[in-house]
Tab-separated table of C-alpha atoms (C1' of nucleotides) in Angstrom:
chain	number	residue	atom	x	y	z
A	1	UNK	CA	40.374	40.864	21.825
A	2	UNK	CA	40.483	43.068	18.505
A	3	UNK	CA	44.252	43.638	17.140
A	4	UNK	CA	45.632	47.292	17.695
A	5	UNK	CA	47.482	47.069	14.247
A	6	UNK	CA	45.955	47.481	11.093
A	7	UNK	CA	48.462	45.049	9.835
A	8	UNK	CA	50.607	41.774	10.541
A	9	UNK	CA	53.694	42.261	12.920
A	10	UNK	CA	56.369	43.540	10.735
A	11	UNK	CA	58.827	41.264	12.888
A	12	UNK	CA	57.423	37.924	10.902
A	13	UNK	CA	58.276	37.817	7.123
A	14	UNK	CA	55.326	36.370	6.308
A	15	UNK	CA	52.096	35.863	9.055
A	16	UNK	CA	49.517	33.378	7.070
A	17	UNK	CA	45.997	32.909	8.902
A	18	UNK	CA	46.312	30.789	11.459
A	19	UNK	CA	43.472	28.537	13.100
A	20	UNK	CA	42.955	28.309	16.718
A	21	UNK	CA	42.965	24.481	17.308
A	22	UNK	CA	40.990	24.898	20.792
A	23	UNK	CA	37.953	26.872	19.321
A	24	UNK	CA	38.075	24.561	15.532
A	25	UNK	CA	34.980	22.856	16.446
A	26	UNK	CA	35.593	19.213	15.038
A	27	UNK	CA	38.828	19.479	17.193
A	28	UNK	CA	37.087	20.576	20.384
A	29	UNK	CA	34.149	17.910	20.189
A	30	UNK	CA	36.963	15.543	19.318
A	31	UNK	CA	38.512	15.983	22.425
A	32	UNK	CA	35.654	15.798	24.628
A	33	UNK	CA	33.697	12.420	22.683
A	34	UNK	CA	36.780	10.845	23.124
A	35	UNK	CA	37.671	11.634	26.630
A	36	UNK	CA	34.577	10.554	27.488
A	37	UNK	CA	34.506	7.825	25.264
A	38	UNK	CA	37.857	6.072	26.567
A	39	UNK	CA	36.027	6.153	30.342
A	40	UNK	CA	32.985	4.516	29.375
A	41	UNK	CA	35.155	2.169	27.362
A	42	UNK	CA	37.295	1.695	30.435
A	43	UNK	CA	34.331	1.277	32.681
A	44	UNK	CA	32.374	-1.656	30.681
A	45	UNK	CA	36.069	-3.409	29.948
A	46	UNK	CA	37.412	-3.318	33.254
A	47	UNK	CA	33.958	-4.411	35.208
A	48	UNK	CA	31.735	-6.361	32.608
A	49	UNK	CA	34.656	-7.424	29.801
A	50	UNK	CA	32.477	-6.013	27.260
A	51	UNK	CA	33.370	-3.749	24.542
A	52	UNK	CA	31.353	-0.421	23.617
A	53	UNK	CA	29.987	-2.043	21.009
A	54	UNK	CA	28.823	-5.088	22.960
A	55	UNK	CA	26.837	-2.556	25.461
A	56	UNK	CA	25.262	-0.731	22.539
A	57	UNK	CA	24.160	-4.121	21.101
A	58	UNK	CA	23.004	-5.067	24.331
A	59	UNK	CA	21.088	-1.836	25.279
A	60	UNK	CA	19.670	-1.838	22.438
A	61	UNK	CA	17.910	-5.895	22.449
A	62	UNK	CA	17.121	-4.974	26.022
A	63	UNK	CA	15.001	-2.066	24.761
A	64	UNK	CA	14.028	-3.481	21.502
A	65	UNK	CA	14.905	-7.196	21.431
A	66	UNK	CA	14.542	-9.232	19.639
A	67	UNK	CA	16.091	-7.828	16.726
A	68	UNK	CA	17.949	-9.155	13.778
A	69	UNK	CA	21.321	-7.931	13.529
A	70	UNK	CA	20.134	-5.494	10.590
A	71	UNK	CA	17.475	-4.338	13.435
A	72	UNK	CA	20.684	-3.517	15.388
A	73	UNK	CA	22.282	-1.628	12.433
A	74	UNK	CA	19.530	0.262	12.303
A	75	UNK	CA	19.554	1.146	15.867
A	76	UNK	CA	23.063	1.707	16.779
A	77	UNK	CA	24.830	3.990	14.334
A	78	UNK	CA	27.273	0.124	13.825
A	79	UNK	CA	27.427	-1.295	10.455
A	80	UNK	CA	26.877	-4.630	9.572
A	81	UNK	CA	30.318	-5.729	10.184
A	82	UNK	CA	30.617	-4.013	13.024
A	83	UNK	CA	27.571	-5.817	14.711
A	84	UNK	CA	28.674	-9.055	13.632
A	85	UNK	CA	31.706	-8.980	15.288
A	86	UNK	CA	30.125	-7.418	18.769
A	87	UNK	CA	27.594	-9.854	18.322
A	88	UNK	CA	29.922	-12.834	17.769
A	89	UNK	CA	31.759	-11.710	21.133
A	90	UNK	CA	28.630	-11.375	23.394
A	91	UNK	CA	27.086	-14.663	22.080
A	92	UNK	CA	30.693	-16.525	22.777
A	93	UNK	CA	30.567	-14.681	26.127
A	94	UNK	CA	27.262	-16.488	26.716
A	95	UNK	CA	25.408	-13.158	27.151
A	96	UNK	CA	23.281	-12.954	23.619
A	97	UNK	CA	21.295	-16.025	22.159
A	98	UNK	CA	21.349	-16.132	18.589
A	99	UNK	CA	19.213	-18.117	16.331
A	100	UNK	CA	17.981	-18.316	12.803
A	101	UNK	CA	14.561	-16.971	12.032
A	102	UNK	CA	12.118	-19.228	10.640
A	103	UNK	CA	10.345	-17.409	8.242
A	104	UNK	CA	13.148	-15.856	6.967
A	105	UNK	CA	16.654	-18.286	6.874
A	106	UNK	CA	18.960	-15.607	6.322
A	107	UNK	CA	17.902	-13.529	9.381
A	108	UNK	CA	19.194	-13.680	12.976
A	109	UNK	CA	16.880	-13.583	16.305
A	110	UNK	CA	19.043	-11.878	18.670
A	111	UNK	CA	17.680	-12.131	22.253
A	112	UNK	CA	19.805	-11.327	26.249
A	113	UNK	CA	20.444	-13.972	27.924
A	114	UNK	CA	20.198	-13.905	31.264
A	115	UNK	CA	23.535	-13.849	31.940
A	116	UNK	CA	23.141	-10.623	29.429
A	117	UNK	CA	20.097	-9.314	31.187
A	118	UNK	CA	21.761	-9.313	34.241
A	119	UNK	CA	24.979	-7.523	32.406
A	120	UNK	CA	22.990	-4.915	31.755
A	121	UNK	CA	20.823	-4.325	34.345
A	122	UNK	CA	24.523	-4.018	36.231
A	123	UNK	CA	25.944	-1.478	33.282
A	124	UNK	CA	22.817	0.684	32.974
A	125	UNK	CA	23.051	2.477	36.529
A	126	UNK	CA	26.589	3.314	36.429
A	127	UNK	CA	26.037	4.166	32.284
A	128	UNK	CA	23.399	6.705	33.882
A	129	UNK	CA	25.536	8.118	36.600
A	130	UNK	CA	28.643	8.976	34.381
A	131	UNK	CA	26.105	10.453	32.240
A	132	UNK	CA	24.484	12.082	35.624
A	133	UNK	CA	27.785	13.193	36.409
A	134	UNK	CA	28.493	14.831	33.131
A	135	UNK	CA	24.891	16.567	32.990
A	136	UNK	CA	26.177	18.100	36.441
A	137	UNK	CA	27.952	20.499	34.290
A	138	UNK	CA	24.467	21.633	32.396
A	139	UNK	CA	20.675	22.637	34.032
A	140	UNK	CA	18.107	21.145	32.085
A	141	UNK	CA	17.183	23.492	29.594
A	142	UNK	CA	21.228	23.893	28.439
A	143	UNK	CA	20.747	20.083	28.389
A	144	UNK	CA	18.026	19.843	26.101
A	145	UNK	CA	19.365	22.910	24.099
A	146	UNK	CA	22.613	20.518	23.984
A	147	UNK	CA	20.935	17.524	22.817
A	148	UNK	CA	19.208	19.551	19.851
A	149	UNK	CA	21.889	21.305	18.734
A	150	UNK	CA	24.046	17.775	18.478
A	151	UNK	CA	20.574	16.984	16.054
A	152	UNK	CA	21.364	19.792	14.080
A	153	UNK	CA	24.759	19.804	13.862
A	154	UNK	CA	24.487	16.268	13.200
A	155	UNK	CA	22.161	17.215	10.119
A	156	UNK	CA	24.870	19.159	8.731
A	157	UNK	CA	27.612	16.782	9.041
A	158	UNK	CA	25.647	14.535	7.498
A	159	UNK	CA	25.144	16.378	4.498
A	160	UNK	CA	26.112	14.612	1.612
A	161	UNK	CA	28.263	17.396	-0.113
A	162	UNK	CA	30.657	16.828	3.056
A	163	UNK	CA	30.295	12.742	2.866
A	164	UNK	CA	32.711	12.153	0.121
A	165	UNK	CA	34.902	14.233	-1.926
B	1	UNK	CA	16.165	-14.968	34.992
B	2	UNK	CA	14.580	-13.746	38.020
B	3	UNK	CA	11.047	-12.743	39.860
B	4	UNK	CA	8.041	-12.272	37.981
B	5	UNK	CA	5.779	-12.288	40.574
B	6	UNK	CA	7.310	-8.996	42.183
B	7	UNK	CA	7.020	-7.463	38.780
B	8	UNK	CA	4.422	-5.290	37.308
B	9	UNK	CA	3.747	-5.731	34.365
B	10	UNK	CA	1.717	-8.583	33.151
B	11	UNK	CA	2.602	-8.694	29.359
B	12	UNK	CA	6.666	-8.786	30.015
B	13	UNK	CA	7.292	-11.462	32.121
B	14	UNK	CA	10.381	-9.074	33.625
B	15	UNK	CA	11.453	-5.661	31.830
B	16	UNK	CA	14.108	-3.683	33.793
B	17	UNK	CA	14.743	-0.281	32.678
B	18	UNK	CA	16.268	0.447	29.630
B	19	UNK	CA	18.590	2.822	28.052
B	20	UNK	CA	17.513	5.633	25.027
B	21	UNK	CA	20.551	5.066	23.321
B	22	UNK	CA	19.699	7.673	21.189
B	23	UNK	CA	19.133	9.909	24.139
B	24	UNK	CA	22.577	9.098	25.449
B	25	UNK	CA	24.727	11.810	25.936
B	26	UNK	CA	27.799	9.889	25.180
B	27	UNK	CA	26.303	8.192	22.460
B	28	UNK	CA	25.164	11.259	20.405
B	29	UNK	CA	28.469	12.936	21.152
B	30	UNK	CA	30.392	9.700	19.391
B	31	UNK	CA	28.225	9.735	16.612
B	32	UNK	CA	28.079	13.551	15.862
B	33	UNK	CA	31.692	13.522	16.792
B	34	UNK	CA	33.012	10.624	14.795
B	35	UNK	CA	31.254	11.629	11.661
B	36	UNK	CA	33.023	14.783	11.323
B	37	UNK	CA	36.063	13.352	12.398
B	38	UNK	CA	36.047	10.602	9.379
B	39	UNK	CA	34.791	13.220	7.011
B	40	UNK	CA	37.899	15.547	7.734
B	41	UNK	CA	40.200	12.498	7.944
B	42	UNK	CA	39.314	11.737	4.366
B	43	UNK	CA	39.994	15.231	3.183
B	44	UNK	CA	42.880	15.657	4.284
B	45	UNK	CA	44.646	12.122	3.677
B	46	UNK	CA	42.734	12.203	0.066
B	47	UNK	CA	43.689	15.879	-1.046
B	48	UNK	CA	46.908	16.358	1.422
B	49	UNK	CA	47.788	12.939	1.959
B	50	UNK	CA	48.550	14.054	5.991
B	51	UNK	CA	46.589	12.363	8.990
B	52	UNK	CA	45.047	14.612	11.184
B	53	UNK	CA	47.649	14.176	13.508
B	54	UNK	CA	49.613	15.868	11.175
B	55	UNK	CA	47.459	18.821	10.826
B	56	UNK	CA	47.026	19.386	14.052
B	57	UNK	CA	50.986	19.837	14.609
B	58	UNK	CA	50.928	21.567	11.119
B	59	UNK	CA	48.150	23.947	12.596
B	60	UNK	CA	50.099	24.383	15.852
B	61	UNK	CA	53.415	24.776	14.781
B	62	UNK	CA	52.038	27.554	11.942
B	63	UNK	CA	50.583	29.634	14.919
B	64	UNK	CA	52.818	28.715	17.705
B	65	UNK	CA	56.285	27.620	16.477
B	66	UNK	CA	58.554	26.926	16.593
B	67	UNK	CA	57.796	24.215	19.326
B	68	UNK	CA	59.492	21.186	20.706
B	69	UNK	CA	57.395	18.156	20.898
B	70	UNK	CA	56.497	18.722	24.526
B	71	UNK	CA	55.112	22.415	23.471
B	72	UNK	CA	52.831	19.670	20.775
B	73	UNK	CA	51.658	17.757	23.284
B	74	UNK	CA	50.451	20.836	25.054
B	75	UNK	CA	48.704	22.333	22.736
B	76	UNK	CA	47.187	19.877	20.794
B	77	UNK	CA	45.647	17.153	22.837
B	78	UNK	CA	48.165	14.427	22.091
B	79	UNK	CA	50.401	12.446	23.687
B	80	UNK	CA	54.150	12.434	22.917
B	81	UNK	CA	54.065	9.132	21.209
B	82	UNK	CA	51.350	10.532	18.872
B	83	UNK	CA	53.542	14.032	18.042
B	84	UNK	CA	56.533	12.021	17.997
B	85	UNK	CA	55.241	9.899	14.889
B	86	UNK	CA	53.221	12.570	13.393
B	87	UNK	CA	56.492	14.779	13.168
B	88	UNK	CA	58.382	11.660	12.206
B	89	UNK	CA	55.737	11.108	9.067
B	90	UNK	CA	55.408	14.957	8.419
B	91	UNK	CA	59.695	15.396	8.298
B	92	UNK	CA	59.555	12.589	6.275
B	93	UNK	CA	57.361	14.178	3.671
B	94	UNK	CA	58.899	17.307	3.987
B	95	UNK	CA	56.298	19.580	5.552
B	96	UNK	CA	58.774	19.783	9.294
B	97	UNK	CA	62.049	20.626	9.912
B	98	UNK	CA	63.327	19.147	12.795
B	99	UNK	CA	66.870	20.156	14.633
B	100	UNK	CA	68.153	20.141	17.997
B	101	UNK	CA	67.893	22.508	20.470
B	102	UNK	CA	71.468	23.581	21.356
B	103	UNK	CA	70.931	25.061	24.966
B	104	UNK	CA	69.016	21.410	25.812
B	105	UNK	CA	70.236	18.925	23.427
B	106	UNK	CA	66.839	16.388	24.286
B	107	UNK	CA	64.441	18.857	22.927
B	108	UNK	CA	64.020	19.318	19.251
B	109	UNK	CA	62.897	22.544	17.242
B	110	UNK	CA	60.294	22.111	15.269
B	111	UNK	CA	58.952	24.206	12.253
B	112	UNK	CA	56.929	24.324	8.967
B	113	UNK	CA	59.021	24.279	6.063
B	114	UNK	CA	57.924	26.223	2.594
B	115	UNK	CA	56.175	22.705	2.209
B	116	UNK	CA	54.537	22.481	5.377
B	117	UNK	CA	53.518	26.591	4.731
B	118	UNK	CA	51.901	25.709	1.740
B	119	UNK	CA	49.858	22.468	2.754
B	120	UNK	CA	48.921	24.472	5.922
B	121	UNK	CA	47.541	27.606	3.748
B	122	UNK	CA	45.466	25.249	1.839
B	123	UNK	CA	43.840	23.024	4.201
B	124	UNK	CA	43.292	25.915	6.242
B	125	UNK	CA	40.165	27.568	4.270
B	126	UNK	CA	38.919	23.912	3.923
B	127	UNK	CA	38.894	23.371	7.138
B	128	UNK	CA	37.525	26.666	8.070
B	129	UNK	CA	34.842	25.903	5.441
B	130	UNK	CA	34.198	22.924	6.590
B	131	UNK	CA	33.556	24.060	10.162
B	132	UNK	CA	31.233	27.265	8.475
B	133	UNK	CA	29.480	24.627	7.133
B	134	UNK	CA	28.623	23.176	10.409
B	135	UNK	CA	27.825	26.486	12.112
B	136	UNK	CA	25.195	27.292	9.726
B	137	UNK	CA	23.280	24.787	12.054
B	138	UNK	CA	23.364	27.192	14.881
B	139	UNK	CA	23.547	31.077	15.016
B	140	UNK	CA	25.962	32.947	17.088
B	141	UNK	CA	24.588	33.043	20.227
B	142	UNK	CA	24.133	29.190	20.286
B	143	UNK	CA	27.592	28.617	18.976
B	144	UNK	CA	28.770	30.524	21.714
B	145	UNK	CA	26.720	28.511	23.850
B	146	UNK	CA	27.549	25.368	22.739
B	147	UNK	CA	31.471	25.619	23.216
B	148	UNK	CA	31.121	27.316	25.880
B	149	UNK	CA	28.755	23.878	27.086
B	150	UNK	CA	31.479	21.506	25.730
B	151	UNK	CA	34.187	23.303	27.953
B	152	UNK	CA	31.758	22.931	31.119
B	153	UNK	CA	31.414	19.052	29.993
B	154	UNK	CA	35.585	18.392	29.566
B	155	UNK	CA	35.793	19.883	32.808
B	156	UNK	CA	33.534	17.212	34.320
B	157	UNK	CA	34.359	14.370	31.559
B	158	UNK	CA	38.227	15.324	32.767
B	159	UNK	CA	37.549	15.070	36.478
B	160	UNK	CA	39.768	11.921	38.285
B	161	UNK	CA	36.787	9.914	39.663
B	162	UNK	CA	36.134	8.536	36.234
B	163	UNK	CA	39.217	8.814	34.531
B	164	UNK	CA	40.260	5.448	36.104
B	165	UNK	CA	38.070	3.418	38.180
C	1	DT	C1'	67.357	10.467	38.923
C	2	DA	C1'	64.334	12.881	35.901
C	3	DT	C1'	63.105	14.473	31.291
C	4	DT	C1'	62.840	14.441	26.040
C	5	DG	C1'	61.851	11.918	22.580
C	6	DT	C1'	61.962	7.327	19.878
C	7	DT	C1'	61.045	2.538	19.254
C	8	DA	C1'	58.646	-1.923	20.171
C	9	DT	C1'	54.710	-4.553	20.954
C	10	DA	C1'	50.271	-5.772	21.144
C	11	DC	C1'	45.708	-4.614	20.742
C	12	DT	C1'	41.661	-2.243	19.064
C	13	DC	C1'	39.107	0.061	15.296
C	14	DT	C1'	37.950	0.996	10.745
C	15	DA	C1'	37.173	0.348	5.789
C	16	DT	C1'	36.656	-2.487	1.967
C	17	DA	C1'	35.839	-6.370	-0.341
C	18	DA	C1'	35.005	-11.169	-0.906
C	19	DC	C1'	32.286	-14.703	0.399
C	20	DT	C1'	28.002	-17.960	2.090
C	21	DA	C1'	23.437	-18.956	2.311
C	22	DT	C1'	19.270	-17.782	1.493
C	23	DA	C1'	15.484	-15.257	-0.905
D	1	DT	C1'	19.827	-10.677	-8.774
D	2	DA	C1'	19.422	-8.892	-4.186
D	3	DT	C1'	19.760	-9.313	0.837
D	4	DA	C1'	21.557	-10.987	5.619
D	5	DG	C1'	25.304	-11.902	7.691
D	6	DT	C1'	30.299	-13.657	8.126
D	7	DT	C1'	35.112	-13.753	7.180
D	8	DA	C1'	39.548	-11.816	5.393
D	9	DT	C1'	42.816	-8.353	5.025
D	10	DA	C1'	45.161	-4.349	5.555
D	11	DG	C1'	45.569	0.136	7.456
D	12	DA	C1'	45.050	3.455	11.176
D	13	DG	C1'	44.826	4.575	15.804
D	14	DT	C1'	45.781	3.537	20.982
D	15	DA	C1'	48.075	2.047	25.253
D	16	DT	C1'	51.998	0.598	27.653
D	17	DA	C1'	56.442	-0.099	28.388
D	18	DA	C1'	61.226	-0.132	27.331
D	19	DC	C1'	64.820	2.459	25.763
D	20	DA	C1'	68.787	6.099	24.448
D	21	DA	C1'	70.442	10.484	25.055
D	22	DT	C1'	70.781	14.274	27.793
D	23	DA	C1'	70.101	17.115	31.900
DNA sequence: TATTGTTATACTCTATAACTATA
DNA sequence: TATAGTTATAGAGTATAACAATA
């Protein structure tokens, strides 16, 4: 609704512009990635012991595998680090194999194990029914809408004059 | 690892179904989400030094306040432990008052200081720019749209049968 | 007893850099 | 010299519980 004065209250000394936290975009998609993020982190701890990390590692060598742990990196939005350390945990756990790549010493063959194959053929139906339950909320043209406008926005975001300074 | 015989395919001796992480709702949202989330971290810790905890209870307390800690919470999507050491790092460096309420001497009064005023009138149009910059990915009608979408997901995201579980 | 807010603890996440081994 | 991957370190954020003061 439009204000009815053609000037700040006279009641407040001085009225700077304010910003409406709940329609500030960053803070509104905050809220949401991370409520939904601390569930699905919740849901693979709690039942599997895995970390999100771990499952995105894992979804993606059951899709792609094998892959070096650069192929993951490419894959996953992690960074190198990042997959190491998930890596590290779900080959200690017994669910990824790792071994060295012949042709190439410095490179990792990253494959499920069964144990890890079995992980996440247990993950990926409940995975899909949060995200069933979530798409409840849109019909499937909002969805797909959705989906392209997180492309977009995600464009933007990425655009180097925001990266750094 | 398990059957091949009931299996189809002849080329994969056994392929469950697999997950599009990159068509993962959750996933895109945490990617999108937590890029623009580190990018405004950065600005405000390298040109403010505040967290974004901070400016969130800067941001509140500049359109709402004064508030006690609990009127925070309520507004901004954190818990008290959160406001409680925001406030604590923002009194520190001078951008919060903080006194006692004398008609309920557990709650404290909270409010920017000339400090506080300042820092808030300059990270505002930063922030606001920041956020422009985004929206040039969508016109108005999708913007619209696509809060309006992200309130229809925190409904479901916020629902109790996967908040624990 | 319940509420407001702070403190303690432990754990996860992130960012950066240093390091190794291979190429 | 460059790349693949690991390890180290420190800082930030998160969750939980315990706690003091007040109601």
């Amino acid at each position: 609704m439009d204000t009815i004065e053609t000037h700040p209250s006279i009641d407040l000394p001085y009225a700077s512009p304010t910003l409406m936290l709940e329609d500030f975009l960053p803070y509104r998609l905050s809220v949401l990635s991370s409520t939904i993020s601390r569930t699905l982190a919740r849901l693979y701890e709690r039942r599997f012991g895995i970390t999100v990390g771990e499952w995105r590692v894992i979804a993606n060598l059951a899709r792609h595998g094998p892959l070096s742990a650069n192929g993951v990196c490419d894959r996953s939005a992690m960074d190198k680090v990042q997959v190491s350390r998930a890596v590290a945990k779900a080959v200690d756990g017994g669910l990824i194999d790792r071994s060295i790549d012949p042709y190439d010493r410095r490179r990792s063959i990253l494959t499920l194990t069964a144990k890890g194959r079995s992980v996440h053929d247990q993950v990926l139906p409940l995975a899909r029914e949060y995200q069933d339950h979530l798409r409840t909320a849109l019909d499937d043209e909002e969805h797909a809408q959705f989906l392209e406008m997180l492309s977009r926005l995600l464009m933007r975001a990425s655009s180097p004059r925001y990266l750094d300074s």
